[in-house]
């Protein structure tokens, strides 16, 4: 789509063109085949949904042939991530390639770690804090509850776009709003969610063991393979959007983290009965010398151990339907806690921790209490 002398022009193909995507399933299959795809035309010729569909069917309102309607169906399908991923504009990323983009755009930082390293803005945190307690939120509610709008914070669209570019948020669905009577009204609007909520933390972060640069090179190489005419500068422009997060994390000062452990998959309750040091799945952003407080999930639901990280980046390859591990770290036991000392309820009520899905930094008051 391009504005030429005040007129918007759509680019595309004829219905009988062999490259034409005629149904939403055609589009889903193609996105899964190529891995990722912008919604609209960009600098790389042919690399968009727009350029592989019939221009006259856009915004016709018929979900059978309207690509604008398809984006809603694709977003709610759970097969493909949808959001403003490319040059601050909308696009799709297949489930297979999502971990590459997450690692590349985040540079291996979960949002909590990004905030702890002072690389996230206060406005971003006000939005992301909402998703600690809820899995999905209407876009208008995110804006209101994060304090944007009249008399409040400015620049909501820019902030939420940047969070999508970094893959911390995506559009899970488009739905009509409800009035006080519970009746639907108006046009469907975006419903935001964290990718981890849709596809699971372990899957989304499964490329964290490699560097951001390695993931970026894999994405670039894939584009070159499927679109050989794309130049290096065109690819760089398309993939830009996360800002520079790169930092020498391996030389920073030691940090403290809470990491989750699920007793359904590993007997963490008795892990240190016969050893003071064990191997554990490496957490994003954690380096040798850091301190990790191990939170054991239900039925314990409490912090049980304080450990020091003695080694990281140990190669490991494991995957099943519940867990993916690409690297290990060694953790040494320093302290045990009674099960009633730091329960989930205490963490929530006293320290504002509403969920522990992955490694996260801790506030000073909790650090002092744990010591």
Short mmCIF file of C-alpha atoms in Angstrom, two decimals:
data_model
loop_
_atom_site.label_atom_id
_atom_site.label_comp_id
_atom_site.label_asym_id
_atom_site.label_seq_id
_atom_site.Cartn_x
_atom_site.Cartn_y
_atom_site.Cartn_z
CA UNK A 1 0.00 0.00 0.00
CA UNK A 2 1.47 3.31 -1.08
CA UNK A 3 0.30 6.93 -1.03
CA UNK A 4 0.79 8.41 -4.51
CA UNK A 5 -0.26 12.07 -4.86
CA UNK A 6 -2.77 11.71 -2.06
CA UNK A 7 -4.22 8.42 -3.34
CA UNK A 8 -3.60 5.09 -1.64
CA UNK A 9 -2.60 2.42 -4.14
CA UNK A 10 -2.68 -1.31 -3.36
CA UNK A 11 -0.26 -3.71 -5.02
CA UNK A 12 -1.08 -7.33 -5.67
CA UNK A 13 -1.82 -10.06 -8.17
CA UNK A 14 -4.76 -11.27 -10.23
CA UNK A 15 -7.00 -14.02 -8.92
CA UNK A 16 -5.72 -16.50 -11.50
CA UNK A 17 -2.05 -15.73 -10.84
CA UNK A 18 -0.25 -18.87 -9.57
CA UNK A 19 1.23 -16.81 -6.70
CA UNK A 20 -2.18 -15.52 -5.53
CA UNK A 21 -3.26 -16.42 -1.99
CA UNK A 22 -7.03 -16.91 -2.31
CA UNK A 23 -8.07 -18.04 1.17
CA UNK A 24 -7.00 -17.46 4.75
CA UNK A 25 -5.70 -21.04 4.87
CA UNK A 26 -3.56 -20.26 1.82
CA UNK A 27 -2.15 -17.31 3.75
CA UNK A 28 -1.50 -19.38 6.89
CA UNK A 29 0.24 -22.08 4.86
CA UNK A 30 2.38 -19.51 3.06
CA UNK A 31 3.40 -17.70 6.25
CA UNK A 32 4.39 -21.02 7.81
CA UNK A 33 6.35 -21.83 4.66
CA UNK A 34 8.32 -18.57 4.51
CA UNK A 35 8.49 -18.11 8.30
CA UNK A 36 7.49 -14.45 8.58
CA UNK A 37 5.74 -11.89 6.40
CA UNK A 38 4.86 -8.18 6.61
CA UNK A 39 1.22 -7.31 6.07
CA UNK A 40 1.89 -4.50 3.58
CA UNK A 41 4.39 -3.75 0.83
CA UNK A 42 7.90 -2.83 1.94
CA UNK A 43 11.32 -2.33 0.35
CA UNK A 44 11.74 -6.03 -0.47
CA UNK A 45 9.70 -6.67 -3.65
CA UNK A 46 7.00 -9.30 -3.23
CA UNK A 47 7.66 -9.83 0.49
CA UNK A 48 4.22 -9.01 1.91
CA UNK A 49 0.70 -10.38 2.14
CA UNK A 50 -0.50 -7.37 0.14
CA UNK A 51 1.57 -8.29 -2.91
CA UNK A 52 0.28 -11.88 -2.99
CA UNK A 53 -3.43 -11.10 -2.79
CA UNK A 54 -6.06 -9.43 -5.00
CA UNK A 55 -6.05 -5.63 -4.37
CA UNK A 56 -9.77 -5.27 -5.00
CA UNK A 57 -10.72 -7.63 -2.18
CA UNK A 58 -9.08 -5.64 0.61
CA UNK A 59 -11.64 -4.13 3.03
CA UNK A 60 -14.57 -5.72 1.20
CA UNK A 61 -15.70 -7.25 4.49
CA UNK A 62 -15.95 -10.83 3.23
CA UNK A 63 -13.66 -13.03 5.37
CA UNK A 64 -13.52 -15.59 2.57
CA UNK A 65 -11.45 -13.27 0.36
CA UNK A 66 -10.60 -10.10 2.36
CA UNK A 67 -6.98 -10.16 3.61
CA UNK A 68 -7.83 -7.45 6.15
CA UNK A 69 -10.30 -9.86 7.72
CA UNK A 70 -7.77 -12.69 7.46
CA UNK A 71 -5.41 -10.94 9.86
CA UNK A 72 -8.05 -11.29 12.60
CA UNK A 73 -8.54 -14.98 11.87
CA UNK A 74 -4.79 -15.60 11.78
CA UNK A 75 -4.21 -13.72 15.05
CA UNK A 76 -6.73 -15.86 16.92
CA UNK A 77 -5.64 -19.11 15.29
CA UNK A 78 -2.78 -19.66 17.73
CA UNK A 79 -0.59 -20.85 14.84
CA UNK A 80 1.07 -17.54 14.00
CA UNK A 81 2.08 -14.40 15.92
CA UNK A 82 0.62 -11.12 14.68
CA UNK A 83 1.73 -7.63 15.65
CA UNK A 84 3.74 -4.59 14.63
CA UNK A 85 6.95 -6.51 14.05
CA UNK A 86 8.39 -4.88 10.91
CA UNK A 87 9.38 -1.19 10.66
CA UNK A 88 6.68 -0.35 13.24
CA UNK A 89 4.12 -1.92 10.91
CA UNK A 90 2.03 -5.06 11.14
CA UNK A 91 3.16 -8.50 10.10
CA UNK A 92 3.20 -12.19 10.89
CA UNK A 93 5.77 -14.53 12.42
CA UNK A 94 5.31 -18.30 12.32
CA UNK A 95 5.52 -20.27 15.53
CA UNK A 96 8.72 -21.91 14.28
CA UNK A 97 10.51 -18.57 13.83
CA UNK A 98 9.08 -16.76 16.86
CA UNK A 99 11.89 -17.88 19.24
CA UNK A 100 14.49 -16.49 16.80
CA UNK A 101 12.76 -13.11 16.72
CA UNK A 102 12.26 -13.12 20.50
CA UNK A 103 15.96 -13.67 21.12
CA UNK A 104 17.05 -11.26 18.38
CA UNK A 105 14.73 -8.43 19.32
CA UNK A 106 15.07 -8.86 23.10
CA UNK A 107 18.78 -9.70 23.11
CA UNK A 108 17.94 -12.49 25.55
CA UNK A 109 16.20 -10.20 28.05
CA UNK A 110 12.89 -11.07 29.65
CA UNK A 111 11.06 -7.83 30.35
CA UNK A 112 11.78 -8.00 34.09
CA UNK A 113 15.50 -8.31 33.38
CA UNK A 114 15.27 -5.49 30.83
CA UNK A 115 13.74 -3.25 33.48
CA UNK A 116 16.30 -4.30 36.09
CA UNK A 117 19.12 -3.35 33.70
CA UNK A 118 17.45 0.06 33.18
CA UNK A 119 16.78 -0.63 29.50
CA UNK A 120 12.99 -0.34 29.64
CA UNK A 121 11.04 2.87 30.08
CA UNK A 122 8.65 3.60 32.93
CA UNK A 123 5.80 3.77 30.39
CA UNK A 124 6.66 0.32 29.08
CA UNK A 125 6.70 -1.09 32.59
CA UNK A 126 3.28 0.38 33.40
CA UNK A 127 1.90 -1.55 30.44
CA UNK A 128 3.75 -4.80 31.07
CA UNK A 129 2.81 -4.82 34.75
CA UNK A 130 -0.82 -5.28 33.67
CA UNK A 131 0.05 -8.62 32.08
CA UNK A 132 1.55 -10.03 35.28
CA UNK A 133 -1.96 -10.70 36.58
CA UNK A 134 -3.95 -11.10 33.34
CA UNK A 135 -3.38 -13.20 30.25
CA UNK A 136 -5.09 -10.89 27.76
CA UNK A 137 -6.36 -7.31 27.75
CA UNK A 138 -8.28 -5.19 25.24
CA UNK A 139 -6.13 -2.44 23.75
CA UNK A 140 -8.41 0.33 25.04
CA UNK A 141 -8.22 -1.12 28.56
CA UNK A 142 -4.41 -1.30 28.38
CA UNK A 143 -4.33 2.39 27.49
CA UNK A 144 -6.71 3.39 30.25
CA UNK A 145 -5.32 1.21 33.04
CA UNK A 146 -1.68 2.07 32.28
CA UNK A 147 -2.52 5.74 32.74
CA UNK A 148 -2.39 6.99 29.15
CA UNK A 149 -4.76 9.42 27.54
CA UNK A 150 -6.32 12.70 28.60
CA UNK A 151 -4.46 14.16 31.57
CA UNK A 152 -2.11 11.15 31.73
CA UNK A 153 0.83 9.65 29.93
CA UNK A 154 1.49 10.49 26.29
CA UNK A 155 2.53 8.35 23.34
CA UNK A 156 0.61 5.14 23.99
CA UNK A 157 0.74 3.93 20.37
CA UNK A 158 4.49 4.39 20.18
CA UNK A 159 5.10 2.55 23.45
CA UNK A 160 2.86 -0.41 22.66
CA UNK A 161 4.32 -0.61 19.14
CA UNK A 162 7.83 -0.81 20.57
CA UNK A 163 6.77 -3.59 22.95
CA UNK A 164 5.44 -5.53 19.95
CA UNK A 165 8.63 -4.91 17.96
CA UNK A 166 10.60 -6.38 20.87
CA UNK A 167 8.08 -9.31 20.93
CA UNK A 168 7.06 -8.67 24.54
CA UNK A 169 3.48 -8.28 23.30
CA UNK A 170 1.50 -9.48 20.30
CA UNK A 171 -2.11 -9.29 19.14
CA UNK A 172 -3.90 -12.42 20.31
CA UNK A 173 -7.29 -11.57 18.81
CA UNK A 174 -9.63 -8.86 17.58
CA UNK A 175 -12.95 -8.58 19.41
CA UNK A 176 -15.83 -6.20 19.84
CA UNK A 177 -16.08 -4.40 23.15
CA UNK A 178 -18.89 -4.99 25.64
CA UNK A 179 -21.11 -2.34 27.18
CA UNK A 180 -22.32 -2.36 30.78
CA UNK A 181 -25.14 -4.71 29.81
CA UNK A 182 -22.66 -7.21 28.41
CA UNK A 183 -23.69 -6.51 24.83
CA UNK A 184 -21.13 -6.36 22.03
CA UNK A 185 -20.75 -3.13 20.10
CA UNK A 186 -18.50 -1.32 17.60
CA UNK A 187 -15.66 -2.56 15.43
CA UNK A 188 -13.40 -5.37 16.67
CA UNK A 189 -10.30 -4.02 18.41
CA UNK A 190 -6.96 -5.61 19.27
CA UNK A 191 -6.59 -7.87 22.28
CA UNK A 192 -2.98 -7.93 23.50
CA UNK A 193 -1.14 -10.78 25.21
CA UNK A 194 2.40 -11.89 25.91
CA UNK A 195 3.65 -14.54 23.46
CA UNK A 196 4.66 -16.63 26.50
CA UNK A 197 1.00 -16.77 27.55
CA UNK A 198 -0.02 -18.19 24.17
CA UNK A 199 2.87 -20.55 23.38
CA UNK A 200 4.61 -21.07 26.73
CA UNK A 201 7.69 -19.50 28.26
CA UNK A 202 10.07 -22.36 27.47
CA UNK A 203 9.16 -22.36 23.79
CA UNK A 204 9.29 -18.59 23.24
CA UNK A 205 12.68 -18.32 24.97
CA UNK A 206 14.15 -21.51 23.50
CA UNK A 207 16.81 -19.60 21.50
CA UNK A 208 18.06 -17.62 24.51
CA UNK A 209 21.11 -19.87 24.74
CA UNK A 210 22.51 -18.38 21.54
CA UNK A 211 23.49 -14.76 21.08
CA UNK A 212 21.13 -12.17 19.68
CA UNK A 213 23.50 -11.77 16.76
CA UNK A 214 23.29 -15.50 15.94
CA UNK A 215 19.49 -15.38 15.85
CA UNK A 216 19.60 -12.23 13.71
CA UNK A 217 21.96 -13.87 11.23
CA UNK A 218 19.67 -16.90 11.01
CA UNK A 219 16.73 -14.64 10.19
CA UNK A 220 18.75 -12.69 7.64
CA UNK A 221 20.01 -15.88 5.97
CA UNK A 222 16.46 -17.21 5.76
CA UNK A 223 15.23 -14.05 4.02
CA UNK A 224 18.10 -14.29 1.55
CA UNK A 225 17.18 -17.90 0.87
CA UNK A 226 13.50 -17.25 0.14
CA UNK A 227 14.00 -13.79 -1.43
CA UNK A 228 17.47 -13.79 -3.04
CA UNK A 229 16.89 -10.33 -4.55
CA UNK A 230 16.75 -8.74 -1.10
CA UNK A 231 19.77 -6.56 -0.36
CA UNK A 232 21.52 -6.40 3.00
CA UNK A 233 20.29 -2.84 3.58
CA UNK A 234 16.69 -3.79 2.75
CA UNK A 235 16.81 -6.70 5.19
CA UNK A 236 18.41 -4.54 7.90
CA UNK A 237 15.68 -1.92 7.51
CA UNK A 238 12.92 -4.51 7.67
CA UNK A 239 14.32 -6.23 10.75
CA UNK A 240 15.12 -3.02 12.64
CA UNK A 241 12.72 -1.94 15.32
CA UNK A 242 13.96 -3.15 18.67
CA UNK A 243 16.59 -0.52 19.30
CA UNK A 244 20.02 -1.48 20.55
CA UNK A 245 19.77 -3.67 23.62
CA UNK A 246 23.26 -5.05 23.35
CA UNK A 247 25.24 -4.85 26.55
CA UNK A 248 28.21 -6.74 27.89
CA UNK A 249 26.10 -8.69 30.34
CA UNK A 250 28.91 -11.15 30.96
CA UNK A 251 30.93 -8.40 32.67
CA UNK A 252 28.19 -6.66 34.67
CA UNK A 253 27.93 -6.72 38.47
CA UNK A 254 26.27 -9.82 40.02
CA UNK A 255 22.48 -9.76 40.20
CA UNK A 256 19.76 -11.53 42.13
CA UNK A 257 16.93 -13.46 40.49
CA UNK A 258 13.92 -15.56 41.35
CA UNK A 259 13.69 -18.62 39.08
CA UNK A 260 10.76 -21.06 38.89
CA UNK A 261 10.95 -24.81 39.41
CA UNK A 262 8.05 -27.16 38.64
CA UNK A 263 8.03 -30.21 40.94
CA UNK A 264 5.82 -32.04 38.42
CA UNK A 265 8.80 -32.37 36.08
CA UNK A 266 11.74 -32.46 38.53
CA UNK A 267 12.05 -33.39 42.21
CA UNK A 268 13.49 -30.03 43.20
CA UNK A 269 12.26 -30.48 46.79
CA UNK A 270 14.90 -33.16 47.33
CA UNK A 271 17.43 -32.03 44.73
CA UNK A 272 19.97 -30.84 47.30
CA UNK A 273 19.59 -33.76 49.72
CA UNK A 274 22.74 -35.49 48.42
CA UNK A 275 24.56 -32.68 46.59
CA UNK A 276 25.40 -29.06 47.22
CA UNK A 277 25.65 -28.25 43.51
CA UNK A 278 23.31 -29.31 40.71
CA UNK A 279 22.75 -28.62 37.02
CA UNK A 280 19.74 -26.49 36.16
CA UNK A 281 18.17 -25.03 33.04
CA UNK A 282 19.95 -21.77 32.28
CA UNK A 283 17.78 -18.72 32.73
CA UNK A 284 17.75 -15.81 30.32
CA UNK A 285 20.23 -13.11 31.28
CA UNK A 286 21.77 -15.08 34.15
CA UNK A 287 25.57 -15.22 34.32
CA UNK A 288 28.19 -16.82 36.54
CA UNK A 289 28.30 -15.14 39.96
CA UNK A 290 24.60 -14.25 40.06
CA UNK A 291 22.36 -15.34 42.93
CA UNK A 292 19.17 -17.28 42.21
CA UNK A 293 16.34 -17.86 44.65
CA UNK A 294 14.52 -21.02 43.58
CA UNK A 295 10.73 -20.73 43.73
CA UNK A 296 9.09 -24.16 43.82
CA UNK A 297 5.65 -24.30 42.21
CA UNK A 298 2.46 -25.98 43.46
CA UNK A 299 1.83 -27.69 45.74
CA UNK A 300 4.74 -26.00 47.60
CA UNK A 301 4.34 -22.51 46.06
CA UNK A 302 7.23 -20.90 47.92
CA UNK A 303 10.88 -19.90 47.67
CA UNK A 304 12.91 -22.81 49.05
CA UNK A 305 16.58 -22.23 48.15
CA UNK A 306 19.17 -19.52 47.74
CA UNK A 307 21.92 -20.54 45.30
CA UNK A 308 25.00 -19.09 43.63
CA UNK A 309 25.48 -19.61 39.90
CA UNK A 310 28.92 -21.19 39.49
CA UNK A 311 28.92 -21.94 35.74
CA UNK A 312 26.79 -21.07 32.69
CA UNK A 313 26.48 -21.81 28.96
CA UNK A 314 26.81 -25.58 29.35
CA UNK A 315 25.58 -27.08 26.04
CA UNK A 316 22.49 -29.26 26.40
CA UNK A 317 19.73 -30.39 24.05
CA UNK A 318 16.40 -31.61 25.42
CA UNK A 319 12.83 -31.13 24.31
CA UNK A 320 9.42 -32.62 25.06
CA UNK A 321 5.86 -31.29 25.06
CA UNK A 322 6.42 -29.53 28.39
CA UNK A 323 10.02 -28.38 28.32
CA UNK A 324 12.82 -27.29 26.01
CA UNK A 325 16.40 -26.90 27.28
CA UNK A 326 19.29 -25.67 25.13
CA UNK A 327 21.80 -24.77 27.87
CA UNK A 328 22.48 -25.55 31.53
CA UNK A 329 23.97 -23.68 34.44
CA UNK A 330 25.39 -25.01 37.72
CA UNK A 331 23.90 -23.68 40.94
CA UNK A 332 25.39 -24.17 44.42
CA UNK A 333 23.17 -24.26 47.49
CA UNK A 334 23.79 -21.43 49.98
CA UNK A 335 20.64 -21.42 52.11
CA UNK A 336 17.33 -23.23 52.68
CA UNK A 337 14.06 -21.52 53.62
CA UNK A 338 11.10 -22.95 55.53
CA UNK A 339 8.15 -23.50 53.20
CA UNK A 340 6.04 -20.90 55.01
CA UNK A 341 8.63 -18.09 54.92
CA UNK A 342 8.26 -16.83 51.35
CA UNK A 343 5.04 -18.29 50.00
CA UNK A 344 3.44 -17.08 46.80
CA UNK A 345 0.82 -15.22 48.82
CA UNK A 346 3.53 -13.36 50.75
CA UNK A 347 5.42 -12.57 47.54
CA UNK A 348 2.21 -11.23 46.02
CA UNK A 349 0.86 -9.29 49.00
CA UNK A 350 4.12 -7.78 50.30
CA UNK A 351 6.31 -7.52 47.21
CA UNK A 352 3.90 -7.21 44.27
CA UNK A 353 4.94 -10.44 42.51
CA UNK A 354 1.88 -11.79 40.71
CA UNK A 355 3.53 -14.52 38.64
CA UNK A 356 6.84 -16.36 38.35
CA UNK A 357 6.94 -17.83 34.85
CA UNK A 358 10.62 -17.22 34.13
CA UNK A 359 13.73 -15.64 35.68
CA UNK A 360 12.94 -12.21 37.11
CA UNK A 361 14.82 -9.66 39.15
CA UNK A 362 13.74 -8.77 42.66
CA UNK A 363 13.16 -5.47 44.43
CA UNK A 364 15.43 -4.31 47.25
CA UNK A 365 12.94 -4.94 50.04
CA UNK A 366 12.54 -8.60 49.01
CA UNK A 367 16.30 -8.95 48.59
CA UNK A 368 16.80 -7.69 52.15
CA UNK A 369 14.18 -10.06 53.52
CA UNK A 370 15.68 -13.07 51.73
CA UNK A 371 19.08 -12.24 53.16
#
